[in-house]
XYZ file of N, CA and C in Angstrom:
216
model
N -24.323 -1.092 -1.739
C -23.004 -1.007 -1.131
C -22.758 0.434 -0.695
N -22.252 0.559 0.480
C -22.009 1.878 1.051
C -20.694 2.447 0.533
N -20.692 3.735 0.209
C -19.500 4.388 -0.342
C -18.388 4.520 0.701
N -18.730 4.419 1.987
C -17.694 4.549 3.017
C -16.662 3.428 2.921
N -17.060 2.256 2.435
C -16.084 1.177 2.271
C -15.026 1.553 1.238
N -15.424 2.279 0.221
C -14.457 2.768 -0.759
C -13.433 3.677 -0.086
N -13.901 4.571 0.766
C -12.998 5.506 1.431
C -12.075 4.788 2.407
N -12.583 3.767 3.092
C -11.717 2.992 3.972
C -10.580 2.360 3.173
N -10.907 1.802 2.027
C -9.882 1.196 1.178
C -8.911 2.217 0.621
N -9.423 3.374 0.229
C -8.565 4.425 -0.320
C -7.607 4.961 0.742
N -8.096 5.143 1.954
C -7.235 5.631 3.031
C -6.204 4.572 3.406
N -6.609 3.309 3.432
C -5.655 2.235 3.719
C -4.564 2.173 2.653
N -4.946 2.346 1.403
C -3.955 2.356 0.322
C -2.999 3.537 0.455
N -3.521 4.691 0.831
C -2.678 5.877 1.012
C -1.710 5.683 2.175
N -2.193 5.120 3.280
C -1.316 4.853 4.420
C -0.234 3.857 4.022
N -0.606 2.817 3.301
C 0.358 1.824 2.849
C 1.393 2.443 1.909
N 0.930 3.317 1.045
C 1.834 4.000 0.113
C 2.848 4.866 0.859
N 2.418 5.489 1.942
C 3.315 6.330 2.729
C 4.250 5.500 3.618
N 3.784 4.382 4.125
C 4.585 3.559 5.034
C 5.631 2.712 4.315
N 5.381 2.341 3.083
C 6.285 1.431 2.375
C 7.723 1.952 2.272
N 7.944 3.216 1.893
C 9.342 3.693 1.856
C 9.997 3.712 3.240
N 9.212 4.017 4.276
C 9.769 4.034 5.627
C 10.180 2.633 6.077
N 9.350 1.657 5.765
C 9.665 0.269 6.112
C 10.883 -0.193 5.319
N 10.991 0.216 4.073
C 12.140 -0.167 3.258
C 13.437 0.397 3.837
N 13.419 1.668 4.223
C 14.608 2.284 4.826
C 14.983 1.560 6.119
N 13.987 1.231 6.927
C 14.238 0.497 8.171
C 14.857 -0.867 7.878
N 14.309 -1.576 6.916
C 14.809 -2.919 6.590
C 16.242 -2.868 6.073
N 16.537 -1.911 5.232
C 17.897 -1.802 4.692
C 18.870 -1.395 5.799
N 18.459 -0.482 6.680
C 19.335 -0.035 7.764
C 19.646 -1.153 8.746
N 18.706 -2.065 8.937
C 18.900 -3.163 9.881
C 19.248 -4.481 9.170
N 19.614 -4.393 7.921
C 20.008 -5.534 7.068
C 18.996 -6.674 7.094
N 17.729 -6.312 7.026
C 16.663 -7.308 6.884
C 16.335 -7.364 5.392
N 17.260 -7.936 4.644
C 17.159 -7.941 3.190
C 17.395 -9.347 2.649
N 16.922 -9.554 1.429
C 17.174 -10.799 0.704
C 18.365 -10.541 -0.209
N 19.462 -11.194 0.100
C 20.691 -10.958 -0.659
C 20.700 -11.782 -1.939
N 21.207 -11.200 -3.019
C 21.248 -11.944 -4.295
C 22.289 -13.066 -4.255
N 21.986 -14.136 -4.974
C 22.939 -15.227 -5.164
C 22.656 -15.858 -6.516
N 23.232 -16.998 -6.776
C 23.097 -17.625 -8.088
C 21.659 -18.050 -8.397
N 20.856 -18.318 -7.371
C 19.484 -18.788 -7.585
C 18.457 -17.658 -7.645
N 18.867 -16.427 -7.404
C 17.941 -15.296 -7.351
C 18.003 -14.495 -8.651
N 16.926 -13.816 -8.960
C 16.872 -12.983 -10.158
C 17.456 -11.602 -9.898
N 17.190 -11.048 -8.712
C 17.622 -9.681 -8.430
C 19.138 -9.596 -8.259
N 19.685 -8.405 -8.568
C 21.133 -8.227 -8.518
C 21.582 -7.386 -7.338
N 20.651 -6.800 -6.593
C 21.013 -6.055 -5.382
C 20.048 -6.452 -4.266
N 20.419 -6.212 -3.020
C 19.572 -6.637 -1.905
C 18.172 -6.012 -1.963
N 17.172 -6.823 -1.621
C 15.769 -6.400 -1.622
C 15.244 -6.507 -0.189
N 14.556 -5.455 0.270
C 13.990 -5.460 1.621
C 12.949 -6.563 1.757
N 12.924 -7.207 2.935
C 12.021 -8.344 3.148
C 10.786 -7.995 3.978
N 10.600 -6.747 4.350
C 9.493 -6.366 5.217
C 8.376 -5.641 4.471
N 8.235 -5.862 3.196
C 7.247 -5.141 2.399
C 5.813 -5.325 2.855
N 5.474 -6.507 3.332
C 4.110 -6.761 3.773
C 3.744 -6.077 5.074
N 4.740 -5.681 5.840
C 4.457 -5.022 7.127
C 3.720 -3.702 6.933
N 4.021 -2.954 5.903
C 3.328 -1.695 5.643
C 1.866 -1.942 5.293
N 1.600 -2.977 4.538
C 0.224 -3.310 4.156
C -0.570 -3.768 5.381
N 0.024 -4.632 6.185
C -0.660 -5.122 7.390
C -0.890 -3.978 8.369
N 0.102 -3.106 8.534
C -0.039 -1.976 9.452
C -1.154 -1.044 9.000
N -1.238 -0.762 7.705
C -2.300 0.125 7.218
C -3.672 -0.505 7.421
N -3.780 -1.809 7.209
C -5.040 -2.507 7.448
C -5.430 -2.416 8.921
N -4.480 -2.670 9.807
C -4.766 -2.618 11.246
C -5.134 -1.211 11.701
N -4.477 -0.206 11.141
C -4.798 1.186 11.489
C -6.229 1.516 11.087
N -6.631 1.124 9.896
C -7.989 1.408 9.432
C -9.020 0.651 10.260
N -8.779 -0.620 10.513
C -9.739 -1.404 11.298
C -9.871 -0.835 12.707
N -8.758 -0.493 13.334
C -8.806 0.068 14.682
C -9.525 1.408 14.706
N -9.249 2.264 13.719
C -9.902 3.574 13.702
C -11.404 3.457 13.440
N -11.816 2.518 12.608
C -13.254 2.318 12.360
C -13.927 1.781 13.615
N -13.275 0.840 14.308
C -13.866 0.297 15.526
C -13.959 1.339 16.639
N -12.976 2.233 16.705
C -13.009 3.293 17.713
C -14.052 4.349 17.356
N -14.127 4.716 16.091
C -15.063 5.768 15.660
C -16.504 5.309 15.661
N -16.751 4.023 15.394
C -18.134 3.491 15.307
C -18.299 2.297 16.243
N -18.318 2.539 17.558
C -18.485 1.388 18.461
C -19.902 0.800 18.349
N -19.951 -0.501 18.353
C -21.244 -1.183 18.277
C -21.794 -1.370 19.683
N -23.095 -1.266 19.829
C -23.721 -1.415 21.152
C -23.780 -2.859 21.579
């Protein structure tokens, strides 16, 4: 197994870690939240766009690898 795959995963995790607070602020500012009610466990609104940061980091890594290492 090539060690570069480890670095791709580590960089994707770092990008996701940095993007998550930004996505949360965006979601709260635009009221894209899950509001609490009698059937929910949480007591304050929770942002609903959490997966967008993970998907964006994955797409950024895949695009950068494809651009940096084009196949013939």
